[in-house]
Short mmCIF file of C-alpha atoms in Angstrom, two decimals:
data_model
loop_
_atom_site.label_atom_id
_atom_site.label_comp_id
_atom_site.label_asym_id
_atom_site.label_seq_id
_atom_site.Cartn_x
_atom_site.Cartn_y
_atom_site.Cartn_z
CA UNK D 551 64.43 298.96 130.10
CA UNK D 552 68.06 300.09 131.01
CA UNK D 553 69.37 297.93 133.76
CA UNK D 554 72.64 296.57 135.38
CA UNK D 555 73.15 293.18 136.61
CA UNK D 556 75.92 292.20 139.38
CA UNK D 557 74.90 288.73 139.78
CA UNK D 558 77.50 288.09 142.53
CA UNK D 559 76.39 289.23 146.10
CA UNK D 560 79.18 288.42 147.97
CA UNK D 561 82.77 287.20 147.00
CA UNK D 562 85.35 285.66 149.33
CA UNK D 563 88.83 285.79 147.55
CA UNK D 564 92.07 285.03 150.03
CA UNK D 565 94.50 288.13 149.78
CA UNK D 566 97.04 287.78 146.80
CA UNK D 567 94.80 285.53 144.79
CA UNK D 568 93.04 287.29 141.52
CA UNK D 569 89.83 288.51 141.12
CA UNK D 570 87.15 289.14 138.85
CA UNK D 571 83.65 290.73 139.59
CA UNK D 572 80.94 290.29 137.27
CA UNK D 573 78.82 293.01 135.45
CA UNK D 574 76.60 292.70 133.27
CA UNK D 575 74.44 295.81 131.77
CA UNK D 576 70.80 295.86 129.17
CA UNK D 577 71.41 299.30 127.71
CA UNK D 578 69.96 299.57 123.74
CA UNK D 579 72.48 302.53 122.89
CA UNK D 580 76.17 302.59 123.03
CA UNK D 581 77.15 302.42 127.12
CA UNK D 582 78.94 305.24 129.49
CA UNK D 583 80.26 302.44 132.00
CA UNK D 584 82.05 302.96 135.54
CA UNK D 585 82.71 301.07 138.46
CA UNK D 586 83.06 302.70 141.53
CA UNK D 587 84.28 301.26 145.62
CA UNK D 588 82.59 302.10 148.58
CA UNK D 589 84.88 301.51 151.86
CA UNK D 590 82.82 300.95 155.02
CA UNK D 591 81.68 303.94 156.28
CA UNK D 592 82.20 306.00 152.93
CA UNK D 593 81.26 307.07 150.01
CA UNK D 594 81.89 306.08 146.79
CA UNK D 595 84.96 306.95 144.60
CA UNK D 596 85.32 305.88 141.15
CA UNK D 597 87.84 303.07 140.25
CA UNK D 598 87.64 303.27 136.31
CA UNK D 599 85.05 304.33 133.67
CA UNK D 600 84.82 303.38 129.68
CA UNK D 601 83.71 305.55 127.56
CA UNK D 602 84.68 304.49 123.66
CA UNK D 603 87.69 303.27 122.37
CA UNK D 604 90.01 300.36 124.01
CA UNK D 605 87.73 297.77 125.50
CA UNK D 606 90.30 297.57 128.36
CA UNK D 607 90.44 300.29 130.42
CA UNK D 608 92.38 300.97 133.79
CA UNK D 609 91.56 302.04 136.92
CA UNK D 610 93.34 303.15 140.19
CA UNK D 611 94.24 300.68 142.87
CA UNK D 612 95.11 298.11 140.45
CA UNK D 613 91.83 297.49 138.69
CA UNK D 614 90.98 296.90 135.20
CA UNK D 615 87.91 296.61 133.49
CA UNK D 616 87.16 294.77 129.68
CA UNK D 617 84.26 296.16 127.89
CA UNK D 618 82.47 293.08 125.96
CA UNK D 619 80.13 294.48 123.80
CA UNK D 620 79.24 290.87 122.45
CA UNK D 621 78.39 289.52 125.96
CA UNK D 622 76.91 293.07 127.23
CA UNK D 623 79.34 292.25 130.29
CA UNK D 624 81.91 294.85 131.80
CA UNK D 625 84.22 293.02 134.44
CA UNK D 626 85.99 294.36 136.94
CA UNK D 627 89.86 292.53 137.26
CA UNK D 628 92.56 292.48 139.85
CA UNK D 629 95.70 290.14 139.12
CA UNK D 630 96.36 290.51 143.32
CA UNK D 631 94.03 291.46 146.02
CA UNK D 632 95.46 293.26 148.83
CA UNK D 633 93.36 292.99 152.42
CA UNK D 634 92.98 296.98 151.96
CA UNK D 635 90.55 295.82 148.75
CA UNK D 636 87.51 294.58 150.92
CA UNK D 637 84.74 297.19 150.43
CA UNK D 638 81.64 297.18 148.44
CA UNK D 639 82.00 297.31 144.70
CA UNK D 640 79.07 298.97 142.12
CA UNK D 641 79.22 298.90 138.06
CA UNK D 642 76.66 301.69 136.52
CA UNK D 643 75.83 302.58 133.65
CA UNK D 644 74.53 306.31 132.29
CA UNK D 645 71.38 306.25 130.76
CA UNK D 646 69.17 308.96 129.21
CA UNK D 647 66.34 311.27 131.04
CA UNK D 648 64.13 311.51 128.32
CA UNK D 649 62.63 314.31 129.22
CA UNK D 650 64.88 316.34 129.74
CA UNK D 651 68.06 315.42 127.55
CA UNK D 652 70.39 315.15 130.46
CA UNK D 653 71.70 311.71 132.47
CA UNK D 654 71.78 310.05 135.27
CA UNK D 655 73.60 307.22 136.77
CA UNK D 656 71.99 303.61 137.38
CA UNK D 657 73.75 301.44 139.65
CA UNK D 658 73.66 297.57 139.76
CA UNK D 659 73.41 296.34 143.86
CA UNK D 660 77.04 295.82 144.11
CA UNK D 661 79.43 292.96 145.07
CA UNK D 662 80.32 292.74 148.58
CA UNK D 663 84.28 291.59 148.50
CA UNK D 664 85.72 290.02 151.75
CA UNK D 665 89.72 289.57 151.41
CA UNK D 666 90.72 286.00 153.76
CA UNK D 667 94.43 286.35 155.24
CA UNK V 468 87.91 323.11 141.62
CA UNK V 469 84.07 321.67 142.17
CA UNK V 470 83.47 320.01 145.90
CA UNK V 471 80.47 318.59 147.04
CA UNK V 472 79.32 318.77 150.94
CA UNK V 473 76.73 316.69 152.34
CA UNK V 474 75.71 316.78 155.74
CA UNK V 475 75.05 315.65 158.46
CA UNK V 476 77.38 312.37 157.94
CA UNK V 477 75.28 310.49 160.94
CA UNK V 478 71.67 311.45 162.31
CA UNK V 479 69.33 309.02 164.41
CA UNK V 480 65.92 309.73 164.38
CA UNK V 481 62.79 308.71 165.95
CA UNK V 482 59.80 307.56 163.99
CA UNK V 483 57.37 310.06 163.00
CA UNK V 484 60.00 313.00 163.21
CA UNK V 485 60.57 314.88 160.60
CA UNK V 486 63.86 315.33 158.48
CA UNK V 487 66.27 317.22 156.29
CA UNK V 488 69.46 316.72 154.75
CA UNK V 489 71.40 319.03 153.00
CA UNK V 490 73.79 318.98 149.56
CA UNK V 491 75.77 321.45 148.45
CA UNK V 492 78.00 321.61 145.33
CA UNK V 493 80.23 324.46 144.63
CA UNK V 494 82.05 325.66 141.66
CA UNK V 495 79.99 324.74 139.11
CA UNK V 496 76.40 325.90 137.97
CA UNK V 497 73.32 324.74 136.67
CA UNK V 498 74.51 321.41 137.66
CA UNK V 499 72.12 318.46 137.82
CA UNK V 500 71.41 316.95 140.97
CA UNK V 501 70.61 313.42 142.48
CA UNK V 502 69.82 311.95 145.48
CA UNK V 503 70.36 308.26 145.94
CA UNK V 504 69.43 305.83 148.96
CA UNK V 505 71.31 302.58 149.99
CA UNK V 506 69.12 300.23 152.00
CA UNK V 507 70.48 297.51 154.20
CA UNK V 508 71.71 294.48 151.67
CA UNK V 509 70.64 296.53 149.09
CA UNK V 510 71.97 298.43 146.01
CA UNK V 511 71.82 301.99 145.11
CA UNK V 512 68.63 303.20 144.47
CA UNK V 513 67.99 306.72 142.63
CA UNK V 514 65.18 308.78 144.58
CA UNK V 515 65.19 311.81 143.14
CA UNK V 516 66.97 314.11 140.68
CA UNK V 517 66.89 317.96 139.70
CA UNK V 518 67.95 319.64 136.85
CA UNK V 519 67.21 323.06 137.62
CA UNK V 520 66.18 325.36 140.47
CA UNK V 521 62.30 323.82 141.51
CA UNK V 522 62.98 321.06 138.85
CA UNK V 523 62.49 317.56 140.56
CA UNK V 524 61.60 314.49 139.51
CA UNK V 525 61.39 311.35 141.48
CA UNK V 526 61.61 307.91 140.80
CA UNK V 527 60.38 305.75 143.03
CA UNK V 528 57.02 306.44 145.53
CA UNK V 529 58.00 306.94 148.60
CA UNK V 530 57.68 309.23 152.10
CA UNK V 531 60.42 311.04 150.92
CA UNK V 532 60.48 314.61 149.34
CA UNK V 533 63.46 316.65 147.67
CA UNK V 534 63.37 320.31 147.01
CA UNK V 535 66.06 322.76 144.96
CA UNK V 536 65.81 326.56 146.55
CA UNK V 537 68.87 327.40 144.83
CA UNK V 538 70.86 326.51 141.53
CA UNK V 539 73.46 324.61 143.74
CA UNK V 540 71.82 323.14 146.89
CA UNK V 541 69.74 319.98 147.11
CA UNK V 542 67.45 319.17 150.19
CA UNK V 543 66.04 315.49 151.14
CA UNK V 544 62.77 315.90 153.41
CA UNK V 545 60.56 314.08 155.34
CA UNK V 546 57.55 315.39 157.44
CA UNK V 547 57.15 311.93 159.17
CA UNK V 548 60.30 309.24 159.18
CA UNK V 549 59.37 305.38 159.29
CA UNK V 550 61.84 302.93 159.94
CA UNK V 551 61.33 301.69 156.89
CA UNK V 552 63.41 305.15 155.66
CA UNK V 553 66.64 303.82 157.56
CA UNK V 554 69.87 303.44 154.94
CA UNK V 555 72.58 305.66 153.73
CA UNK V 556 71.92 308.77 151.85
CA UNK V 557 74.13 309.89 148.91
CA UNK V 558 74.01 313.42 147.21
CA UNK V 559 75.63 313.41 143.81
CA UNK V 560 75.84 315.87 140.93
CA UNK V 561 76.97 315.53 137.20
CA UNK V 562 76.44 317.77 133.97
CA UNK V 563 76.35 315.00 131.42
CA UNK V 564 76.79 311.44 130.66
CA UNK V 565 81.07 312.79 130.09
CA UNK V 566 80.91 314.33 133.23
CA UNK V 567 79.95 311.36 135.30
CA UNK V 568 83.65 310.03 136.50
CA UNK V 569 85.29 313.14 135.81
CA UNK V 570 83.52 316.41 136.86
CA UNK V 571 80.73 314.01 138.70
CA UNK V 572 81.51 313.85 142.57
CA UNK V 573 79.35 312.14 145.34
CA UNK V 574 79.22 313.25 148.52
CA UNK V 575 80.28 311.37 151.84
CA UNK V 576 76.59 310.33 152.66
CA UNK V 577 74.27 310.63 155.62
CA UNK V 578 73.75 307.24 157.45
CA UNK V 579 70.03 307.80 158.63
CA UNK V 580 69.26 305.22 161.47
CA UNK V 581 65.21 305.48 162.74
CA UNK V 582 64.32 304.36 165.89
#
């Protein structure tokens, strides 16, 4: 079965310092990745996605993301957290309706980032 | 440009009263349609999605019900809430696995609080 993993719950990183969020997806074809940041109170907007092609893709806000097909892991990076980043953080992956040839998004349960002055 | 409303953003209910929310998307058709649940401490959780007008599927048991009336509106139900139903609700639409981060939009979500 199709699945994401964010093994990290909750992450305490003091503002400026880098950060790394872990993702890890079981997915038997070739993965449609995203991460995407929910702010309290909102909803979520998408931060970067990886489709094919280079295994490092940017985001907005400063994010980056390695695809590691090898290690079935897609990362979410930050060289420099600002206090603005705290918010809830989700990797997903697309995977197929069988029945009915379209797709739909699976989520992992997301990362809860708290930024320390 | 294709926009996504979902409403109400806040609603407290009392158990055993019924409920609907509302998701609209518009310019696009035929899109398909998803509605997703966050529970407290919880990830996102896909309840139900549509690919056509009275096309629903759902994927997890639940007291919840969705319905599709028209190509591009999307309606969560509930004849009886439990607490248990509490969480934020998140419409979302997409056309294909391209279209998710691109033409793919959530909306703002309904925080559902029973009482």
């Amino acid at each position: 079965a199709q699945s994401v993993t964010q093994p990290d719950i909750h992450i305490t990183v003091s503002e400026g310092a880098s950060l790394e969020l872990r993702c890890n997806y079981s997915y038997g074809a070739t993965p449609y990745l995203f991460w995407y940041v929910q702010s309290p109170g909102q909803g979520l907007q998408l931060l970067l996605k990886y489709f094919s092609g280079d295994t490092l893709v940017q985001g907005i806000k400063g994010f980056e993301a390695e695809f590691k097909r090898s290690q079935s892991s897609f990362n979410l990076r930050k060289p420099s957290v600002h206090w603005s980043d705290a918010a809830e953080y989700f990797c997903a992956v697309v995977r197929g309706i069988s029945n009915f040839g379209n797709e739909k998004l699976t989520f992992g349960t997301g990362t809860r980032l708290t930024i320390i002055p | 440009s294709q926009t996504i409303h979902q409403w109400p953003a806040t609603l407290v209910q009392p158990v055993g009263s019924p409920l609907s929310l509302e998701c609209t998307v518009e310019g696009t058709s035929n899109p398909n349609l998803y509605w997703y649940r966050q529970a407290a401490g919880r990830g996102l959780q896909l309840l139900f999605y549509s690919v056509g007008i009275g096309q629903i599927s759902s994927e997890v048991p639940q007291n919840l019900s969705a319905s599709r009336p028209q190509d591009r509106q999307f309606i969560l139900s509930s004849k009886k809430l439990l607490l248990s139903d509490s969480g934020f609700y998140l419409c979302a639409w997409g056309r294909d696995r391209t279209s998710w981060g691109t033409e793919a939009f959530f909306g703002q979500g309904t925080r559902l609080t029973v009482v």
